[in-house]
PDB file of C-alpha atoms and ligand atoms in Angstrom:
ATOM      1  CA  UNK A  12      99.478  98.492 112.077  1.00  0.00           C
ATOM      2  CA  UNK A  13     101.038  95.134 111.099  1.00  0.00           C
ATOM      3  CA  UNK A  14     100.969  96.235 107.439  1.00  0.00           C
ATOM      4  CA  UNK A  15     102.738  99.472 108.371  1.00  0.00           C
ATOM      5  CA  UNK A  16     105.461  97.601 110.208  1.00  0.00           C
ATOM      6  CA  UNK A  17     105.860  95.215 107.306  1.00  0.00           C
ATOM      7  CA  UNK A  18     106.015  98.111 104.869  1.00  0.00           C
ATOM      8  CA  UNK A  19     108.675  99.834 106.938  1.00  0.00           C
ATOM      9  CA  UNK A  20     110.675  96.647 107.177  1.00  0.00           C
ATOM     10  CA  UNK A  21     110.455  96.030 103.435  1.00  0.00           C
ATOM     11  CA  UNK A  22     111.507  99.608 102.685  1.00  0.00           C
ATOM     12  CA  UNK A  23     114.444  99.379 105.075  1.00  0.00           C
ATOM     13  CA  UNK A  24     115.559  96.087 103.524  1.00  0.00           C
ATOM     14  CA  UNK A  25     115.418  97.473 100.003  1.00  0.00           C
ATOM     15  CA  UNK A  26     117.339 100.619 101.060  1.00  0.00           C
ATOM     16  CA  UNK A  27     119.954  99.036 103.351  1.00  0.00           C
ATOM     17  CA  UNK A  28     120.023  95.355 102.509  1.00  0.00           C
ATOM     18  CA  UNK A  29     119.088  92.309 104.554  1.00  0.00           C
ATOM     19  CA  UNK A  30     122.240  92.140 106.721  1.00  0.00           C
ATOM     20  CA  UNK A  31     122.057  95.782 107.798  1.00  0.00           C
ATOM     21  CA  UNK A  32     118.332  95.414 108.511  1.00  0.00           C
ATOM     22  CA  UNK A  33     118.928  92.295 110.614  1.00  0.00           C
ATOM     23  CA  UNK A  34     121.691  94.119 112.557  1.00  0.00           C
ATOM     24  CA  UNK A  35     119.350  97.080 113.096  1.00  0.00           C
ATOM     25  CA  UNK A  36     116.579  94.828 114.433  1.00  0.00           C
ATOM     26  CA  UNK A  37     119.043  93.059 116.711  1.00  0.00           C
ATOM     27  CA  UNK A  38     120.252  96.412 118.024  1.00  0.00           C
ATOM     28  CA  UNK A  39     116.681  97.579 118.682  1.00  0.00           C
ATOM     29  CA  UNK A  40     115.844  94.361 120.507  1.00  0.00           C
ATOM     30  CA  UNK A  41     118.982  94.778 122.631  1.00  0.00           C
ATOM     31  CA  UNK A  42     118.043  98.375 123.474  1.00  0.00           C
ATOM     32  CA  UNK A  43     114.515  97.303 124.524  1.00  0.00           C
ATOM     33  CA  UNK A  44     115.945  94.480 126.595  1.00  0.00           C
ATOM     34  CA  UNK A  45     118.344  96.829 128.411  1.00  0.00           C
ATOM     35  CA  UNK A  46     115.491  99.286 129.067  1.00  0.00           C
ATOM     36  CA  UNK A  47     113.446  96.425 130.508  1.00  0.00           C
ATOM     37  CA  UNK A  48     116.342  95.260 132.687  1.00  0.00           C
ATOM     38  CA  UNK A  49     116.858  98.765 134.029  1.00  0.00           C
ATOM     39  CA  UNK A  50     113.110  99.187 134.507  1.00  0.00           C
ATOM     40  CA  UNK A  51     112.768 102.235 132.274  1.00  0.00           C
ATOM     41  CA  UNK A  52     111.107 103.274 129.029  1.00  0.00           C
ATOM     42  CA  UNK A  53     113.501 105.457 127.053  1.00  0.00           C
ATOM     43  CA  UNK A  54     113.501 104.059 123.502  1.00  0.00           C
ATOM     44  CA  UNK A  55     112.305 105.925 120.422  1.00  0.00           C
ATOM     45  CA  UNK A  56     113.231 109.068 118.546  1.00  0.00           C
ATOM     46  CA  UNK A  57     111.294 112.357 118.789  1.00  0.00           C
ATOM     47  CA  UNK A  58     112.194 114.901 116.086  1.00  0.00           C
ATOM     48  CA  UNK A  59     113.257 118.277 117.425  1.00  0.00           C
ATOM     49  CA  UNK A  60     110.571 119.864 115.205  1.00  0.00           C
ATOM     50  CA  UNK A  61     108.064 118.305 117.630  1.00  0.00           C
ATOM     51  CA  UNK A  62     110.012 119.606 120.616  1.00  0.00           C
ATOM     52  CA  UNK A  63     110.382 123.285 119.687  1.00  0.00           C
ATOM     53  CA  UNK A  64     111.748 125.254 116.807  1.00  0.00           C
ATOM     54  CA  UNK A  65     115.427 125.872 117.558  1.00  0.00           C
ATOM     55  CA  UNK A  66     117.452 124.314 114.748  1.00  0.00           C
ATOM     56  CA  UNK A  67     120.565 123.990 116.939  1.00  0.00           C
ATOM     57  CA  UNK A  68     118.690 121.708 119.371  1.00  0.00           C
ATOM     58  CA  UNK A  69     118.973 118.051 118.455  1.00  0.00           C
ATOM     59  CA  UNK A  70     116.171 115.447 118.314  1.00  0.00           C
ATOM     60  CA  UNK A  71     115.474 113.276 121.319  1.00  0.00           C
ATOM     61  CA  UNK A  72     117.278 110.011 120.765  1.00  0.00           C
ATOM     62  CA  UNK A  73     118.592 107.961 123.655  1.00  0.00           C
ATOM     63  CA  UNK A  74     122.255 107.134 123.805  1.00  0.00           C
ATOM     64  CA  UNK A  75     122.998 103.554 122.801  1.00  0.00           C
ATOM     65  CA  UNK A  76     123.455 101.301 125.870  1.00  0.00           C
ATOM     66  CA  UNK A  77     126.700  99.978 124.422  1.00  0.00           C
ATOM     67  CA  UNK A  78     128.081 103.523 124.375  1.00  0.00           C
ATOM     68  CA  UNK A  79     127.067 103.881 128.025  1.00  0.00           C
ATOM     69  CA  UNK A  80     128.875 100.609 128.788  1.00  0.00           C
ATOM     70  CA  UNK A  81     132.020 101.968 127.129  1.00  0.00           C
ATOM     71  CA  UNK A  82     131.804 105.336 128.903  1.00  0.00           C
ATOM     72  CA  UNK A  83     131.214 103.862 132.348  1.00  0.00           C
ATOM     73  CA  UNK A  84     133.888 101.213 131.905  1.00  0.00           C
ATOM     74  CA  UNK A  85     136.267 104.100 131.408  1.00  0.00           C
ATOM     75  CA  UNK A  86     135.101 106.129 134.426  1.00  0.00           C
ATOM     76  CA  UNK A  87     136.250 105.419 137.937  1.00  0.00           C
ATOM     77  CA  UNK A  88     133.471 106.808 140.099  1.00  0.00           C
ATOM     78  CA  UNK A  89     134.649 108.013 143.516  1.00  0.00           C
ATOM     79  CA  UNK A  90     132.042 106.721 145.943  1.00  0.00           C
ATOM     80  CA  UNK A  91     130.126 109.639 147.436  1.00  0.00           C
ATOM     81  CA  UNK A  92     132.516 112.068 145.752  1.00  0.00           C
ATOM     82  CA  UNK A  93     131.588 112.461 142.103  1.00  0.00           C
ATOM     83  CA  UNK A  94     128.637 114.416 140.757  1.00  0.00           C
ATOM     84  CA  UNK A  95     127.248 113.458 137.325  1.00  0.00           C
ATOM     85  CA  UNK A  96     125.464 115.823 134.966  1.00  0.00           C
ATOM     86  CA  UNK A  97     123.744 115.011 131.653  1.00  0.00           C
ATOM     87  CA  UNK A  98     123.198 118.057 129.412  1.00  0.00           C
ATOM     88  CA  UNK A  99     120.029 117.273 127.410  1.00  0.00           C
ATOM     89  CA  UNK A 100     118.981 114.337 129.575  1.00  0.00           C
ATOM     90  CA  UNK A 101     115.860 113.510 127.548  1.00  0.00           C
ATOM     91  CA  UNK A 102     113.934 110.598 129.093  1.00  0.00           C
ATOM     92  CA  UNK A 103     116.782 109.948 131.504  1.00  0.00           C
ATOM     93  CA  UNK A 104     118.507 106.862 130.110  1.00  0.00           C
ATOM     94  CA  UNK A 105     122.025 108.049 131.003  1.00  0.00           C
ATOM     95  CA  UNK A 106     120.776 109.269 134.400  1.00  0.00           C
ATOM     96  CA  UNK A 107     119.180 105.899 135.221  1.00  0.00           C
ATOM     97  CA  UNK A 108     122.351 104.103 134.176  1.00  0.00           C
ATOM     98  CA  UNK A 109     124.490 106.502 136.236  1.00  0.00           C
ATOM     99  CA  UNK A 110     122.256 105.849 139.271  1.00  0.00           C
ATOM    100  CA  UNK A 111     123.626 102.303 139.384  1.00  0.00           C
ATOM    101  CA  UNK A 112     127.019 103.829 140.279  1.00  0.00           C
ATOM    102  CA  UNK A 113     127.891 105.427 143.618  1.00  0.00           C
ATOM    103  CA  UNK A 114     127.678 109.079 142.586  1.00  0.00           C
ATOM    104  CA  UNK A 115     127.031 111.586 145.344  1.00  0.00           C
ATOM    105  CA  UNK A 116     124.513 113.392 143.160  1.00  0.00           C
ATOM    106  CA  UNK A 117     123.088 113.160 139.657  1.00  0.00           C
ATOM    107  CA  UNK A 118     121.655 116.063 137.666  1.00  0.00           C
ATOM    108  CA  UNK A 119     119.797 116.081 134.349  1.00  0.00           C
ATOM    109  CA  UNK A 120     118.952 119.218 132.361  1.00  0.00           C
ATOM    110  CA  UNK A 121     116.568 119.298 129.417  1.00  0.00           C
ATOM    111  CA  UNK A 122     114.696 122.152 127.779  1.00  0.00           C
ATOM    112  CA  UNK A 123     111.577 120.023 127.107  1.00  0.00           C
ATOM    113  CA  UNK A 124     109.323 119.709 130.191  1.00  0.00           C
ATOM    114  CA  UNK A 125     107.589 116.573 128.810  1.00  0.00           C
ATOM    115  CA  UNK A 126     110.942 114.797 128.488  1.00  0.00           C
ATOM    116  CA  UNK A 127     111.880 115.887 132.013  1.00  0.00           C
ATOM    117  CA  UNK A 128     108.574 114.419 133.273  1.00  0.00           C
ATOM    118  CA  UNK A 129     109.356 111.150 131.449  1.00  0.00           C
ATOM    119  CA  UNK A 130     112.835 111.150 133.026  1.00  0.00           C
ATOM    120  CA  UNK A 131     111.324 111.682 136.489  1.00  0.00           C
ATOM    121  CA  UNK A 132     108.961 108.764 135.902  1.00  0.00           C
ATOM    122  CA  UNK A 133     111.785 106.533 134.646  1.00  0.00           C
ATOM    123  CA  UNK A 134     113.913 107.336 137.659  1.00  0.00           C
ATOM    124  CA  UNK A 135     111.026 106.481 139.981  1.00  0.00           C
ATOM    125  CA  UNK A 136     110.773 103.057 138.321  1.00  0.00           C
ATOM    126  CA  UNK A 137     114.438 102.245 137.877  1.00  0.00           C
ATOM    127  CA  UNK A 138     114.941  98.680 139.122  1.00  0.00           C
ATOM    128  CA  UNK A 139     118.411  97.448 139.939  1.00  0.00           C
ATOM    129  CA  UNK A 140     120.525  98.231 142.950  1.00  0.00           C
ATOM    130  CA  UNK A 141     120.418 101.967 142.936  1.00  0.00           C
ATOM    131  CA  UNK A 142     123.559 103.421 144.383  1.00  0.00           C
ATOM    132  CA  UNK A 143     122.595 107.078 144.092  1.00  0.00           C
ATOM    133  CA  UNK A 144     119.152 108.333 144.999  1.00  0.00           C
ATOM    134  CA  UNK A 145     119.962 112.048 145.005  1.00  0.00           C
ATOM    135  CA  UNK A 146     118.779 112.932 141.501  1.00  0.00           C
ATOM    136  CA  UNK A 147     117.612 116.328 140.237  1.00  0.00           C
ATOM    137  CA  UNK A 148     115.966 116.897 136.891  1.00  0.00           C
ATOM    138  CA  UNK A 149     115.976 120.525 135.814  1.00  0.00           C
ATOM    139  CA  UNK A 150     113.622 121.660 133.051  1.00  0.00           C
ATOM    140  CA  UNK A 151     115.686 124.465 131.541  1.00  0.00           C
ATOM    141  CA  UNK A 152     117.589 125.513 128.489  1.00  0.00           C
ATOM    142  CA  UNK A 153     121.191 124.473 129.053  1.00  0.00           C
ATOM    143  CA  UNK A 154     122.270 128.063 128.280  1.00  0.00           C
ATOM    144  CA  UNK A 155     120.357 129.309 131.304  1.00  0.00           C
ATOM    145  CA  UNK A 156     121.618 126.625 133.654  1.00  0.00           C
ATOM    146  CA  UNK A 157     124.469 127.553 136.036  1.00  0.00           C
ATOM    147  CA  UNK A 158     126.788 124.578 136.282  1.00  0.00           C
ATOM    148  CA  UNK A 159     127.209 123.739 139.996  1.00  0.00           C
ATOM    149  CA  UNK A 160     130.786 123.906 141.284  1.00  0.00           C
ATOM    150  CA  UNK A 161     130.831 120.256 142.384  1.00  0.00           C
ATOM    151  CA  UNK A 162     129.933 118.621 139.039  1.00  0.00           C
ATOM    152  CA  UNK A 163     132.851 116.342 138.155  1.00  0.00           C
ATOM    153  CA  UNK A 164     131.470 114.224 135.298  1.00  0.00           C
ATOM    154  CA  UNK A 165     129.694 115.923 132.394  1.00  0.00           C
ATOM    155  CA  UNK A 166     127.908 113.717 129.876  1.00  0.00           C
ATOM    156  CA  UNK A 167     126.793 115.035 126.484  1.00  0.00           C
ATOM    157  CA  UNK A 168     125.250 112.844 123.839  1.00  0.00           C
ATOM    158  CA  UNK A 169     125.000 115.341 120.998  1.00  0.00           C
ATOM    159  CA  UNK A 170     122.380 117.536 122.693  1.00  0.00           C
ATOM    160  CA  UNK A 171     122.902 120.723 120.666  1.00  0.00           C
ATOM    161  CA  UNK A 172     125.282 122.333 118.228  1.00  0.00           C
ATOM    162  CA  UNK A 173     126.378 125.781 117.045  1.00  0.00           C
ATOM    163  CA  UNK A 174     126.008 128.817 119.249  1.00  0.00           C
ATOM    164  CA  UNK A 175     124.149 126.893 121.968  1.00  0.00           C
ATOM    165  CA  UNK A 176     127.059 124.512 122.369  1.00  0.00           C
ATOM    166  CA  UNK A 177     129.510 127.404 122.426  1.00  0.00           C
ATOM    167  CA  UNK A 178     127.477 129.210 125.100  1.00  0.00           C
ATOM    168  CA  UNK A 179     127.290 126.056 127.216  1.00  0.00           C
ATOM    169  CA  UNK A 180     131.025 125.437 126.820  1.00  0.00           C
ATOM    170  CA  UNK A 181     131.597 128.963 128.091  1.00  0.00           C
ATOM    171  CA  UNK A 182     129.376 128.194 131.112  1.00  0.00           C
ATOM    172  CA  UNK A 183     131.463 125.096 131.792  1.00  0.00           C
ATOM    173  CA  UNK A 184     134.687 127.084 131.486  1.00  0.00           C
ATOM    174  CA  UNK A 185     133.375 129.729 133.888  1.00  0.00           C
ATOM    175  CA  UNK A 186     132.293 127.096 136.408  1.00  0.00           C
ATOM    176  CA  UNK A 187     135.768 125.527 136.282  1.00  0.00           C
ATOM    177  CA  UNK A 188     137.373 128.949 136.745  1.00  0.00           C
ATOM    178  CA  UNK A 189     135.143 129.683 139.757  1.00  0.00           C
ATOM    179  CA  UNK A 190     135.599 126.255 141.314  1.00  0.00           C
ATOM    180  CA  UNK A 191     138.812 124.689 139.943  1.00  0.00           C
ATOM    181  CA  UNK A 192     138.509 120.910 139.981  1.00  0.00           C
ATOM    182  CA  UNK A 193     139.166 117.813 137.989  1.00  0.00           C
ATOM    183  CA  UNK A 194     136.190 117.296 135.695  1.00  0.00           C
ATOM    184  CA  UNK A 195     135.701 114.655 133.040  1.00  0.00           C
ATOM    185  CA  UNK A 196     133.651 115.464 129.956  1.00  0.00           C
ATOM    186  CA  UNK A 197     132.254 112.526 127.993  1.00  0.00           C
ATOM    187  CA  UNK A 198     131.167 113.853 124.619  1.00  0.00           C
ATOM    188  CA  UNK A 199     129.500 111.730 121.946  1.00  0.00           C
ATOM    189  CA  UNK A 200     128.810 113.108 118.494  1.00  0.00           C
ATOM    190  CA  UNK A 201     127.997 111.719 115.034  1.00  0.00           C
ATOM    191  CA  UNK A 202     131.263 112.040 113.129  1.00  0.00           C
ATOM    192  CA  UNK A 203     129.518 111.692 109.781  1.00  0.00           C
ATOM    193  CA  UNK A 204     127.763 115.034 110.362  1.00  0.00           C
ATOM    194  CA  UNK A 205     129.773 116.969 112.944  1.00  0.00           C
ATOM    195  CA  UNK A 206     133.245 117.844 114.121  1.00  0.00           C
ATOM    196  CA  UNK A 207     134.510 117.396 117.672  1.00  0.00           C
ATOM    197  CA  UNK A 208     133.240 120.666 119.138  1.00  0.00           C
ATOM    198  CA  UNK A 209     135.596 120.497 122.140  1.00  0.00           C
ATOM    199  CA  UNK A 210     138.745 120.184 120.048  1.00  0.00           C
ATOM    200  CA  UNK A 211     141.240 122.988 120.577  1.00  0.00           C
ATOM    201  CA  UNK A 212     139.693 124.433 123.746  1.00  0.00           C
ATOM    202  CA  UNK A 213     142.723 125.465 125.836  1.00  0.00           C
ATOM    203  CA  UNK A 214     141.029 124.893 129.210  1.00  0.00           C
ATOM    204  CA  UNK A 215     140.504 121.142 128.733  1.00  0.00           C
ATOM    205  CA  UNK A 216     142.659 118.314 127.477  1.00  0.00           C
ATOM    206  CA  UNK A 217     141.600 115.482 125.253  1.00  0.00           C
ATOM    207  CA  UNK A 218     142.420 112.265 127.079  1.00  0.00           C
ATOM    208  CA  UNK A 219     141.272 109.660 124.605  1.00  0.00           C
ATOM    209  CA  UNK A 220     138.765 108.565 122.026  1.00  0.00           C
ATOM    210  CA  UNK A 221     136.996 105.353 122.998  1.00  0.00           C
ATOM    211  CA  UNK A 222     135.821 102.827 120.434  1.00  0.00           C
ATOM    212  CA  UNK A 223     132.055 102.389 120.324  1.00  0.00           C
ATOM    213  CA  UNK A 224     130.492  99.208 119.006  1.00  0.00           C
ATOM    214  CA  UNK A 225     129.696  98.593 115.362  1.00  0.00           C
ATOM    215  CA  UNK A 226     126.073  99.324 116.241  1.00  0.00           C
ATOM    216  CA  UNK A 227     127.126 102.888 116.968  1.00  0.00           C
ATOM    217  CA  UNK A 228     129.661 103.160 114.194  1.00  0.00           C
ATOM    218  CA  UNK A 229     128.765 106.741 113.385  1.00  0.00           C
ATOM    219  CA  UNK A 230     129.161 107.865 116.986  1.00  0.00           C
ATOM    220  CA  UNK A 231     132.536 109.011 118.257  1.00  0.00           C
ATOM    221  CA  UNK A 232     133.051 109.077 122.014  1.00  0.00           C
ATOM    222  CA  UNK A 233     135.728 111.489 123.213  1.00  0.00           C
ATOM    223  CA  UNK A 234     136.894 112.066 126.755  1.00  0.00           C
ATOM    224  CA  UNK A 235     138.190 115.432 127.929  1.00  0.00           C
ATOM    225  CA  UNK A 236     139.520 116.377 131.306  1.00  0.00           C
ATOM    226  CA  UNK A 237     140.094 119.578 133.133  1.00  0.00           C
ATOM    227  CA  UNK A 238     142.409 119.865 136.072  1.00  0.00           C
ATOM    228  CA  UNK A 239     142.470 122.264 139.021  1.00  0.00           C
ATOM    229  CA  UNK A 240     143.457 125.623 137.583  1.00  0.00           C
ATOM    230  CA  UNK A 241     141.520 124.993 134.377  1.00  0.00           C
ATOM    231  CA  UNK A 242     138.975 127.428 133.049  1.00  0.00           C
ATOM    232  CA  UNK A 243     141.161 130.464 133.665  1.00  0.00           C
ATOM    233  CA  UNK A 244     142.499 130.538 130.147  1.00  0.00           C
ATOM    234  CA  UNK A 245     145.621 128.521 130.918  1.00  0.00           C
ATOM    235  CA  UNK A 246     146.298 125.392 128.930  1.00  0.00           C
ATOM    236  CA  UNK A 247     146.197 122.179 130.932  1.00  0.00           C
ATOM    237  CA  UNK A 248     149.070 119.777 130.539  1.00  0.00           C
ATOM    238  CA  UNK A 249     148.215 116.568 128.662  1.00  0.00           C
ATOM    239  CA  UNK A 250     147.452 113.616 130.919  1.00  0.00           C
TER     240      UNK A 250
HETATM  241  C1  LIG B   2     120.254 113.207 121.558  1.00  0.00           C
HETATM  242  S1  LIG B   2     119.161 113.519 122.917  1.00  0.00           S
HETATM  243  C2  LIG B   2     120.126 112.871 124.278  1.00  0.00           C
HETATM  244  C3  LIG B   2     119.262 112.236 125.368  1.00  0.00           C
HETATM  245  C4  LIG B   2     120.009 111.703 126.589  1.00  0.00           C
HETATM  246  N1  LIG B   2     121.152 112.499 126.960  1.00  0.00           N
HETATM  247  C5  LIG B   2     120.484 110.288 126.379  1.00  0.00           C
HETATM  248  O1  LIG B   2     121.686 110.149 126.206  1.00  0.00           O
HETATM  249  O2  LIG B   2     119.690 109.349 126.363  1.00  0.00           O
HETATM  250  C6  LIG B   2     119.367 115.298 123.031  1.00  0.00           C
HETATM  251  C7  LIG B   2     118.530 115.933 124.116  1.00  0.00           C
HETATM  252  O3  LIG B   2     118.975 117.286 124.269  1.00  0.00           O
HETATM  253  C8  LIG B   2     117.860 118.101 124.580  1.00  0.00           C
HETATM  254  N2  LIG B   2     118.186 119.491 124.250  1.00  0.00           N
HETATM  255  C9  LIG B   2     118.318 120.014 123.003  1.00  0.00           C
HETATM  256  N3  LIG B   2     118.611 121.328 123.090  1.00  0.00           N
HETATM  257  C10 LIG B   2     118.669 121.636 124.410  1.00  0.00           C
HETATM  258  C11 LIG B   2     118.946 122.828 125.132  1.00  0.00           C
HETATM  259  N4  LIG B   2     119.206 123.990 124.503  1.00  0.00           N
HETATM  260  N5  LIG B   2     118.938 122.796 126.496  1.00  0.00           N
HETATM  261  C12 LIG B   2     118.671 121.630 127.147  1.00  0.00           C
HETATM  262  N6  LIG B   2     118.392 120.472 126.512  1.00  0.00           N
HETATM  263  C13 LIG B   2     118.396 120.463 125.163  1.00  0.00           C
HETATM  264  C14 LIG B   2     116.741 117.517 123.721  1.00  0.00           C
HETATM  265  O4  LIG B   2     115.472 117.884 124.230  1.00  0.00           O
HETATM  266  C15 LIG B   2     117.041 116.013 123.818  1.00  0.00           C
HETATM  267  O5  LIG B   2     116.318 115.444 124.877  1.00  0.00           O
END
């Protein structure tokens, strides 16, 4: 085991150099520390090949805590008013973090039942002052999930791409058309491999792109907003 770790470390150093390896180790230690502080166990990557065989579904990888800090610094959560949803919630890191804010309700959706069970367990153990205890984890494919008409913050850390993402965007648009409301979409994607999949959708407006830390330098965080009247095909005026 120790030899394996050493081998991996040596390989990483020869591929990426000492500085990048040291930064990576520091980042991993920080992520473990934040998990510990929150009382959860969400670290680690699980390849999507181990989670099913749909190529458009992305691996399980938790969102970096620093990206969550940036996203939640941006949001102003209306106490008892806002409802948070994480598409592809995995082991529930973003849900546990969101529970420390005064959301009225929090919902996580993931297609992998084992990840949903891990999320449930994490949310049972979450330590700090929980401000929202009304949390639902739904084991379902996001395409089959009807977006409730009161969801006002949608979080997506690169859960899926391609046709799945398009189908889910259409579900979001339909929900906004049925129940017009202001909704914020926080979308994080790796800009070295993907484009901003929400760009050019006429029913939402890009508000800003927030800088993520150097530890997440390949992740772009974009914020979109809909306004009442959105989702019916009309463009929404820029904020
Ligand atoms: C990159 S992880 C994000 C985990 C979590 N949101 C976080 O930020 O820590 C992507 C997650 O999306 C889930 N996922 C992939 N395709 C999905 C689909 N079609 N429906 C629901 N969840 C899906 C995966 O199982 C995985 O847990």
